[in-house]
Amino acid sequence: MTMEQVAWDVFFKYPFVGSYIAVYVPLKALAAGLVLIAAYLLWAKAFDERLGKRIFPIAFVATLAYFLLAYVDLATLEFASEGGYHPWCDAYNLCGSYGRASQVFLTPNPTSMIAWGAWSSALLTLITFIALLGYNFAKGLRPLADWVVKIAGPPVAVVAALYTAFLYMQWTARGVLVDASYVVLFALYMLAAAFTAVGALGLRGYAKLGAFAIGLIIAVYLVQMVAASMGLYRQDASEAWRLMTTGATGLFDATYPQISTSFWLGVSLTVASLITAAVGYFKDKKALLAASLVLLIVAVASVEFARLISAQLVPNS
C-alpha cells in the first residue's frame, strides 16, 4: 500500500478527496473573520478609511483564493484512476470536470451543505470585491460597500466560516469528522485569524484576542486527543486518530508517517503561532503578529490535511 491510493476508495488519486479543503479552511476563516470585524466596526461607527484600505484587499485576496480552491474541489478531479474514470463515478455523475463544479451553483439545493458552501463562497467574494472597490479604487461606491458589508457581510461570513463543520457532520460514514466540536473549532479558526490580522494592521487590542483564540484552538486539539486516547470516539474514529498521531493503525500493516508528520507539524506551528502572537502583543510588534498569522494559516492547513486523509484511510470513517 502506498500513498498513491487509499485503502478503501481505490479509484481516488493522491492527495485524495478534500485536500483542497485543508488548504482553503484557514483562508476562508481569515476572510470571513475580517468581514465580521469590519461589519462590527461599521455598525459601531469606528471604521475608518485607512483601515478599510488595508482590511479589504486582504479579505478579497483570501476569499478569491478560497473560492477558486473550493471550485476546484467541487470539480472532484481526484475521482479518477490512472486508466481513466471509474465506472462508479460515471454512474453517480461524480467524474471530475470543471463543468460539474458549475452544476452546484446552477442547481439550488438548500438541504446540502455543499450548496451552502458554494454560494457563500461566491457571495463572500462579491462582498469583499465591492468593499475593495469602494475603499481602494472608487470612492463613490463606499456607501454601497459599507451597507453590503454591514447587512450581507455577517450572515454570509458566518456561513462561509462554519459550513464545512456542518458538512462533515453530513458525512455520517466519516466518523472522525462527525464531531460537534468542529463547529467550535472552525469558529475559533475564524476569530484567531481575523483578530491576529487586525492586530497586525494596527489595532493592538485585537492581537490579545487573537492570542486567546489561538490558545483555545490548542485547548480543543488537546480535548480531542484526550477523548481519542480514552476511547470516547467510536472505533473507526479512534483508528483515524491513531493514524493521525502515530502514522499507523492496527487495521493494516502499512504506515503513513506523512500523516502524523503533518498533524504534529500543525500542532507545533499552532503553539509557535500562540507564542509569536503573545510576544507581538506585549512588545507591540506588528511584524510578529503578521508572522503569527502566517504560522496559524499553515498550522490549520496541516492539521486539517492530516484529519481528512486519515478519515479516508480508515473504513467507514
Short mmCIF file of C-alpha atoms in Angstrom, two decimals:
data_model
loop_
_atom_site.label_atom_id
_atom_site.label_comp_id
_atom_site.label_asym_id
_atom_site.label_seq_id
_atom_site.Cartn_x
_atom_site.Cartn_y
_atom_site.Cartn_z
CA MET A 1 0.00 0.00 0.00
CA THR A 2 1.36 3.38 -0.96
CA MET A 3 0.35 7.00 -0.66
CA GLU A 4 -0.79 6.92 -4.30
CA GLN A 5 -4.17 5.41 -3.43
CA VAL A 6 -6.33 5.00 -0.40
CA ALA A 7 -7.07 1.62 1.12
CA TRP A 8 -10.81 1.55 0.56
CA ASP A 9 -11.67 4.09 -2.13
CA VAL A 10 -9.05 2.76 -4.52
CA PHE A 11 -10.02 4.88 -7.51
CA PHE A 12 -9.06 8.13 -5.80
CA LYS A 13 -5.74 9.68 -6.69
CA TYR A 14 -3.47 11.09 -4.02
CA PRO A 15 -3.83 13.63 -2.45
CA PHE A 16 -7.38 12.30 -2.17
CA VAL A 17 -10.75 13.94 -1.71
CA GLY A 18 -10.75 17.01 0.48
CA SER A 19 -7.12 18.03 0.22
CA TYR A 20 -8.19 21.38 -1.20
CA ILE A 21 -10.48 21.81 1.79
CA ALA A 22 -7.50 21.67 4.14
CA VAL A 23 -5.85 24.49 2.22
CA TYR A 24 -8.84 26.80 1.99
CA VAL A 25 -10.16 26.32 5.54
CA PRO A 26 -7.74 28.88 7.05
CA LEU A 27 -8.18 31.22 4.06
CA LYS A 28 -11.94 31.35 4.38
CA ALA A 29 -11.58 31.68 8.14
CA LEU A 30 -9.40 34.76 7.66
CA ALA A 31 -11.68 36.34 5.04
CA ALA A 32 -14.88 35.65 6.95
CA GLY A 33 -13.42 36.96 10.20
CA LEU A 34 -12.20 40.18 8.59
CA VAL A 35 -15.64 40.82 7.11
CA LEU A 36 -17.26 40.22 10.50
CA ILE A 37 -14.89 42.62 12.23
CA ALA A 38 -15.40 45.24 9.51
CA ALA A 39 -19.18 44.90 9.87
CA TYR A 40 -18.95 45.29 13.65
CA LEU A 41 -16.75 48.38 13.40
CA LEU A 42 -19.03 49.90 10.76
CA TRP A 43 -22.09 49.45 12.96
CA ALA A 44 -20.12 50.88 15.90
CA LYS A 45 -19.07 53.81 13.69
CA ALA A 46 -15.43 53.03 14.49
CA PHE A 47 -14.32 52.02 11.00
CA ASP A 48 -12.05 54.47 9.22
CA GLU A 49 -10.93 54.74 5.61
CA ARG A 50 -7.33 53.83 6.38
CA LEU A 51 -8.35 50.54 8.00
CA GLY A 52 -10.69 49.73 5.12
CA LYS A 53 -7.91 50.23 2.59
CA ARG A 54 -5.93 47.58 4.47
CA ILE A 55 -8.56 45.07 5.50
CA PHE A 56 -10.48 44.64 2.28
CA PRO A 57 -7.55 43.83 -0.05
CA ILE A 58 -6.51 41.07 2.36
CA ALA A 59 -10.09 39.85 2.68
CA PHE A 60 -10.62 39.84 -1.10
CA VAL A 61 -7.39 38.01 -1.94
CA ALA A 62 -8.07 35.39 0.76
CA THR A 63 -11.66 34.99 -0.41
CA LEU A 64 -10.74 34.74 -4.07
CA ALA A 65 -8.14 32.06 -3.32
CA TYR A 66 -10.71 30.24 -1.19
CA PHE A 67 -13.36 30.47 -3.93
CA LEU A 68 -11.02 29.11 -6.60
CA LEU A 69 -9.86 26.24 -4.41
CA ALA A 70 -13.46 25.44 -3.48
CA TYR A 71 -14.40 25.42 -7.17
CA VAL A 72 -11.59 23.00 -8.00
CA ASP A 73 -12.63 20.86 -5.04
CA LEU A 74 -16.21 20.73 -6.36
CA ALA A 75 -14.83 19.60 -9.72
CA THR A 76 -13.73 16.34 -7.99
CA LEU A 77 -10.76 15.95 -10.31
CA GLU A 78 -9.40 13.25 -7.99
CA PHE A 79 -12.32 10.94 -8.85
CA ALA A 80 -10.25 9.13 -11.45
CA SER A 81 -7.71 6.37 -11.76
CA GLU A 82 -4.62 6.16 -13.91
CA GLY A 83 -6.62 4.25 -16.52
CA GLY A 84 -9.38 6.81 -16.71
CA TYR A 85 -12.60 7.42 -14.85
CA HIS A 86 -14.02 4.73 -12.61
CA PRO A 87 -17.47 3.40 -13.65
CA TRP A 88 -18.78 4.24 -10.19
CA CYS A 89 -18.13 7.96 -10.56
CA ASP A 90 -19.70 7.97 -14.01
CA ALA A 91 -22.84 6.26 -12.72
CA TYR A 92 -23.28 8.87 -9.99
CA ASN A 93 -22.24 11.92 -12.06
CA LEU A 94 -19.12 12.41 -9.96
CA CYS A 95 -16.45 12.17 -12.63
CA GLY A 96 -14.06 15.04 -12.33
CA SER A 97 -14.69 18.08 -14.52
CA TYR A 98 -14.86 21.82 -14.07
CA GLY A 99 -18.30 21.75 -15.66
CA ARG A 100 -19.53 19.55 -12.82
CA ALA A 101 -18.49 22.21 -10.32
CA SER A 102 -20.71 24.73 -12.10
CA GLN A 103 -23.71 22.47 -11.61
CA VAL A 104 -23.57 23.09 -7.86
CA PHE A 105 -24.11 26.81 -8.47
CA LEU A 106 -26.85 26.27 -11.05
CA THR A 107 -28.85 23.70 -9.08
CA PRO A 108 -30.20 25.12 -5.80
CA ASN A 109 -30.23 22.52 -3.03
CA PRO A 110 -30.92 24.08 0.38
CA THR A 111 -30.54 20.74 2.16
CA SER A 112 -26.92 20.32 1.07
CA MET A 113 -24.09 21.97 2.96
CA ILE A 114 -22.03 21.71 -0.25
CA ALA A 115 -24.52 24.06 -1.90
CA TRP A 116 -24.43 26.41 1.09
CA GLY A 117 -20.66 26.42 0.86
CA ALA A 118 -20.60 27.10 -2.87
CA TRP A 119 -22.99 30.02 -2.68
CA SER A 120 -21.45 31.53 0.45
CA SER A 121 -18.03 31.42 -1.19
CA ALA A 122 -19.37 33.22 -4.25
CA LEU A 123 -21.23 35.82 -2.17
CA LEU A 124 -18.26 36.44 0.13
CA THR A 125 -16.09 37.00 -2.94
CA LEU A 126 -18.63 39.52 -4.27
CA ILE A 127 -18.90 41.32 -0.91
CA THR A 128 -15.14 41.68 -0.49
CA PHE A 129 -14.77 42.76 -4.13
CA ILE A 130 -17.35 45.55 -3.72
CA ALA A 131 -15.64 46.65 -0.49
CA LEU A 132 -12.24 46.59 -2.19
CA LEU A 133 -13.54 48.80 -5.00
CA GLY A 134 -15.25 51.20 -2.61
CA TYR A 135 -12.24 51.73 -0.36
CA ASN A 136 -9.32 51.40 -2.75
CA PHE A 137 -10.44 52.39 -6.24
CA ALA A 138 -13.87 54.03 -6.46
CA LYS A 139 -14.71 56.29 -3.53
CA GLY A 140 -18.24 56.81 -4.84
CA LEU A 141 -19.01 53.16 -4.14
CA ARG A 142 -18.08 53.45 -0.47
CA PRO A 143 -21.64 53.98 0.85
CA LEU A 144 -22.78 50.89 -1.06
CA ALA A 145 -19.75 48.95 0.15
CA ASP A 146 -20.49 49.88 3.76
CA TRP A 147 -24.10 48.73 3.55
CA VAL A 148 -23.20 45.49 1.77
CA VAL A 149 -20.63 44.68 4.46
CA LYS A 150 -22.95 45.70 7.30
CA ILE A 151 -26.07 43.88 6.06
CA ALA A 152 -24.91 40.92 3.97
CA GLY A 153 -21.44 40.53 5.49
CA PRO A 154 -22.23 38.92 8.88
CA PRO A 155 -24.59 36.12 7.76
CA VAL A 156 -22.54 35.23 4.69
CA ALA A 157 -19.29 35.28 6.67
CA VAL A 158 -20.69 33.03 9.41
CA VAL A 159 -21.99 30.50 6.88
CA ALA A 160 -18.70 30.55 4.97
CA ALA A 161 -16.68 30.04 8.13
CA LEU A 162 -18.77 27.24 9.62
CA TYR A 163 -20.42 25.30 6.79
CA THR A 164 -17.50 22.87 6.46
CA ALA A 165 -18.02 21.71 10.04
CA PHE A 166 -21.70 21.01 9.32
CA LEU A 167 -20.73 19.38 6.02
CA TYR A 168 -18.53 16.96 7.95
CA MET A 169 -21.49 16.02 10.13
CA GLN A 170 -23.47 15.16 6.99
CA TRP A 171 -20.75 12.65 6.12
CA THR A 172 -22.10 10.06 8.56
CA ALA A 173 -19.69 7.41 7.27
CA ARG A 174 -16.62 9.53 8.10
CA GLY A 175 -16.61 9.01 11.86
CA VAL A 176 -13.54 11.07 12.66
CA LEU A 177 -15.17 14.09 11.03
CA VAL A 178 -18.60 13.69 12.64
CA ASP A 179 -17.75 15.74 15.70
CA ALA A 180 -19.76 18.69 17.00
CA SER A 181 -16.58 20.25 18.39
CA TYR A 182 -15.63 21.17 14.82
CA VAL A 183 -18.26 23.91 14.85
CA VAL A 184 -16.44 25.47 17.81
CA LEU A 185 -13.05 24.79 16.24
CA PHE A 186 -13.92 26.40 12.92
CA ALA A 187 -15.34 29.43 14.72
CA LEU A 188 -12.04 29.72 16.59
CA TYR A 189 -10.11 29.45 13.33
CA MET A 190 -12.08 32.44 12.05
CA LEU A 191 -11.67 34.52 15.19
CA ALA A 192 -7.98 33.72 15.70
CA ALA A 193 -7.02 34.50 12.11
CA ALA A 194 -9.04 37.72 11.89
CA PHE A 195 -8.10 39.10 15.31
CA THR A 196 -4.42 38.44 14.68
CA ALA A 197 -4.61 40.02 11.23
CA VAL A 198 -6.33 43.16 12.51
CA GLY A 199 -3.78 43.35 15.32
CA ALA A 200 -1.03 43.26 12.70
CA LEU A 201 -2.80 46.11 10.89
CA GLY A 202 -2.51 48.34 13.93
CA LEU A 203 -5.46 47.63 16.24
CA ARG A 204 -3.36 46.26 19.08
CA GLY A 205 -6.25 45.23 21.31
CA TYR A 206 -7.37 42.64 18.76
CA ALA A 207 -3.97 40.96 18.94
CA LYS A 208 -4.69 39.99 22.53
CA LEU A 209 -8.00 38.45 21.47
CA GLY A 210 -6.19 36.63 18.68
CA ALA A 211 -3.74 35.10 21.14
CA PHE A 212 -6.60 33.92 23.35
CA ALA A 213 -8.37 32.39 20.36
CA ILE A 214 -5.21 30.54 19.28
CA GLY A 215 -4.86 29.24 22.82
CA LEU A 216 -8.43 27.94 22.68
CA ILE A 217 -7.66 26.17 19.40
CA ILE A 218 -4.85 24.33 21.17
CA ALA A 219 -7.25 23.51 24.00
CA VAL A 220 -9.74 21.97 21.56
CA TYR A 221 -6.96 19.89 19.99
CA LEU A 222 -5.98 18.65 23.44
CA VAL A 223 -9.55 17.78 24.36
CA GLN A 224 -9.97 15.85 21.12
CA MET A 225 -6.72 13.94 21.65
CA VAL A 226 -7.61 13.11 25.25
CA ALA A 227 -11.07 11.94 24.17
CA ALA A 228 -9.49 9.74 21.49
CA SER A 229 -6.97 8.27 23.96
CA MET A 230 -9.78 7.47 26.40
CA GLY A 231 -11.75 5.65 23.72
CA LEU A 232 -14.63 8.12 23.74
CA TYR A 233 -14.82 8.17 19.95
CA ARG A 234 -16.36 5.29 18.02
CA GLN A 235 -13.90 2.67 16.83
CA ASP A 236 -13.35 3.93 13.28
CA ALA A 237 -12.76 7.48 14.55
CA SER A 238 -10.33 6.18 17.18
CA GLU A 239 -8.35 4.36 14.49
CA ALA A 240 -8.25 7.52 12.40
CA TRP A 241 -6.94 9.45 15.42
CA ARG A 242 -4.30 6.78 15.93
CA LEU A 243 -3.30 7.20 12.29
CA MET A 244 -3.11 10.97 12.73
CA THR A 245 -0.95 10.85 15.83
CA THR A 246 1.27 7.83 15.08
CA GLY A 247 1.07 7.27 11.32
CA ALA A 248 -0.03 3.68 11.91
CA THR A 249 -3.17 1.70 12.67
CA GLY A 250 -3.94 -1.88 13.62
CA LEU A 251 -6.21 -2.22 10.59
CA PHE A 252 -3.34 -2.74 8.12
CA ASP A 253 0.43 -3.11 8.10
CA ALA A 254 1.31 -0.04 6.03
CA THR A 255 2.43 3.08 7.85
CA TYR A 256 1.84 6.68 6.85
CA PRO A 257 4.39 8.88 8.60
CA GLN A 258 3.39 11.72 6.26
CA ILE A 259 0.04 11.96 8.05
CA SER A 260 1.39 12.06 11.59
CA THR A 261 4.14 14.46 10.50
CA SER A 262 1.53 16.80 9.03
CA PHE A 263 -0.59 16.60 12.19
CA TRP A 264 2.21 17.24 14.69
CA LEU A 265 3.70 19.93 12.46
CA GLY A 266 0.34 21.68 12.54
CA VAL A 267 0.04 21.38 16.32
CA SER A 268 3.61 22.62 16.80
CA LEU A 269 3.07 25.58 14.48
CA THR A 270 -0.11 26.47 16.35
CA VAL A 271 1.89 26.64 19.58
CA ALA A 272 4.53 28.73 17.79
CA SER A 273 1.77 31.00 16.49
CA LEU A 274 0.46 31.50 20.02
CA ILE A 275 3.90 32.39 21.36
CA THR A 276 4.58 34.75 18.47
CA ALA A 277 1.19 36.44 18.87
CA ALA A 278 1.70 36.90 22.61
CA VAL A 279 5.16 38.39 22.16
CA GLY A 280 3.88 40.56 19.32
CA TYR A 281 1.09 41.87 21.50
CA PHE A 282 3.20 42.62 24.58
CA LYS A 283 6.00 44.22 22.56
CA ASP A 284 3.58 45.86 20.12
CA LYS A 285 5.38 44.39 17.09
CA LYS A 286 3.19 44.24 14.00
CA ALA A 287 5.71 42.09 12.14
CA LEU A 288 5.48 39.40 14.82
CA LEU A 289 1.69 39.45 14.63
CA ALA A 290 1.86 39.06 10.85
CA ALA A 291 4.26 36.14 11.33
CA SER A 292 1.84 34.62 13.84
CA LEU A 293 -0.94 34.80 11.25
CA VAL A 294 1.19 33.03 8.62
CA LEU A 295 2.14 30.33 11.11
CA LEU A 296 -1.53 29.85 12.03
CA ILE A 297 -2.64 29.50 8.40
CA VAL A 298 -0.01 26.83 7.71
CA ALA A 299 -0.80 25.11 11.02
CA VAL A 300 -4.52 24.84 10.37
CA ALA A 301 -3.95 23.54 6.85
CA SER A 302 -1.51 20.90 8.16
CA VAL A 303 -3.81 19.65 10.92
CA GLU A 304 -6.88 19.53 8.69
CA PHE A 305 -4.97 17.78 5.90
CA ALA A 306 -3.94 15.02 8.32
CA ARG A 307 -7.51 14.73 9.58
CA LEU A 308 -9.05 14.45 6.10
CA ILE A 309 -6.55 11.91 4.82
CA SER A 310 -6.76 9.71 7.92
CA ALA A 311 -10.55 9.64 7.55
CA GLN A 312 -10.21 8.19 4.04
CA LEU A 313 -7.71 5.52 5.01
CA VAL A 314 -9.95 4.04 7.70
CA PRO A 315 -13.05 2.12 6.50
CA ASN A 316 -16.37 3.73 7.50
CA SER A 317 -14.52 6.73 8.93
#
